Short mmCIF file of N, CA and C in Angstrom, two decimals:
data_model
loop_
_atom_site.label_atom_id
_atom_site.label_comp_id
_atom_site.label_asym_id
_atom_site.label_seq_id
_atom_site.Cartn_x
_atom_site.Cartn_y
_atom_site.Cartn_z
N MET A 1 0.47 -1.13 0.42
CA MET A 1 -0.16 0.04 0.04
C MET A 1 1.05 1.55 0.21
N THR A 2 0.61 1.90 -0.61
CA THR A 2 1.22 3.29 -0.81
C THR A 2 0.73 4.97 0.35
N GLN A 3 1.81 5.25 0.88
CA GLN A 3 1.81 5.91 1.76
C GLN A 3 0.07 7.33 1.32
N GLN A 4 0.48 7.15 -0.48
CA GLN A 4 -0.97 7.73 -0.55
C GLN A 4 -2.11 7.40 -0.88
N GLN A 5 -2.31 5.95 -0.63
CA GLN A 5 -3.71 5.32 -0.26
C GLN A 5 -4.11 5.39 1.17
N ARG A 6 -2.73 5.64 1.75
CA ARG A 6 -3.01 5.42 3.64
C ARG A 6 -3.51 6.67 3.30
N ALA A 7 -3.26 7.35 3.21
CA ALA A 7 -3.70 9.26 2.77
C ALA A 7 -4.83 9.37 2.75
N ILE A 8 -5.66 8.45 1.87
CA ILE A 8 -7.08 8.82 1.23
C ILE A 8 -7.86 8.14 2.15
N GLN A 9 -7.15 6.91 3.06
CA GLN A 9 -8.09 5.65 4.13
C GLN A 9 -8.50 7.05 5.16
N THR A 10 -6.87 7.22 5.96
CA THR A 10 -7.01 8.33 7.70
C THR A 10 -7.70 9.26 6.53
N ARG A 11 -8.13 10.01 5.78
CA ARG A 11 -8.46 11.40 5.50
C ARG A 11 -10.13 11.58 6.23
N PRO A 12 -9.44 12.84 6.85
CA PRO A 12 -10.42 13.01 8.49
C PRO A 12 -12.30 13.09 7.38
N ARG A 13 -13.08 12.54 7.83
CA ARG A 13 -15.17 12.46 7.37
C ARG A 13 -14.95 13.94 6.98
N THR A 14 -14.11 14.80 8.05
CA THR A 14 -15.24 16.05 7.77
C THR A 14 -14.38 17.27 6.80
N ALA A 15 -14.16 16.20 5.92
CA ALA A 15 -13.31 17.16 4.51
C ALA A 15 -14.38 17.27 3.61
N PRO A 16 -14.88 17.69 2.37
CA PRO A 16 -15.46 17.95 2.09
C PRO A 16 -15.51 17.16 1.13
N SER A 17 -16.47 15.80 -0.22
CA SER A 17 -16.31 14.57 -0.84
C SER A 17 -15.77 15.48 -2.73
N PRO A 18 -14.78 15.44 -3.12
CA PRO A 18 -14.50 15.93 -4.18
C PRO A 18 -15.36 15.48 -5.48
N THR A 19 -16.27 14.29 -4.93
CA THR A 19 -17.38 13.79 -6.18
C THR A 19 -18.76 14.55 -5.61
N ARG A 20 -18.46 15.54 -4.33
CA ARG A 20 -20.22 16.57 -4.31
C ARG A 20 -19.53 17.86 -4.69
N PRO A 21 -20.07 18.10 -5.63
CA PRO A 21 -19.86 20.10 -6.10
C PRO A 21 -20.99 20.98 -4.62
N ARG A 22 -20.66 22.16 -4.71
CA ARG A 22 -20.36 22.76 -3.87
C ARG A 22 -21.51 22.79 -4.17
N ARG A 23 -23.23 23.38 -3.44
CA ARG A 23 -24.31 24.68 -4.19
C ARG A 23 -24.58 24.64 -3.74
N PRO A 24 -24.92 26.47 -4.08
CA PRO A 24 -25.63 26.64 -2.43
C PRO A 24 -26.63 27.25 -2.32
#
């Protein structure tokens, strides 16, 4: 497992989802 993959797994859930665009 690469460090990048680990960072994605350990990413906090408080971070906004990149696949979900922000809408006003």
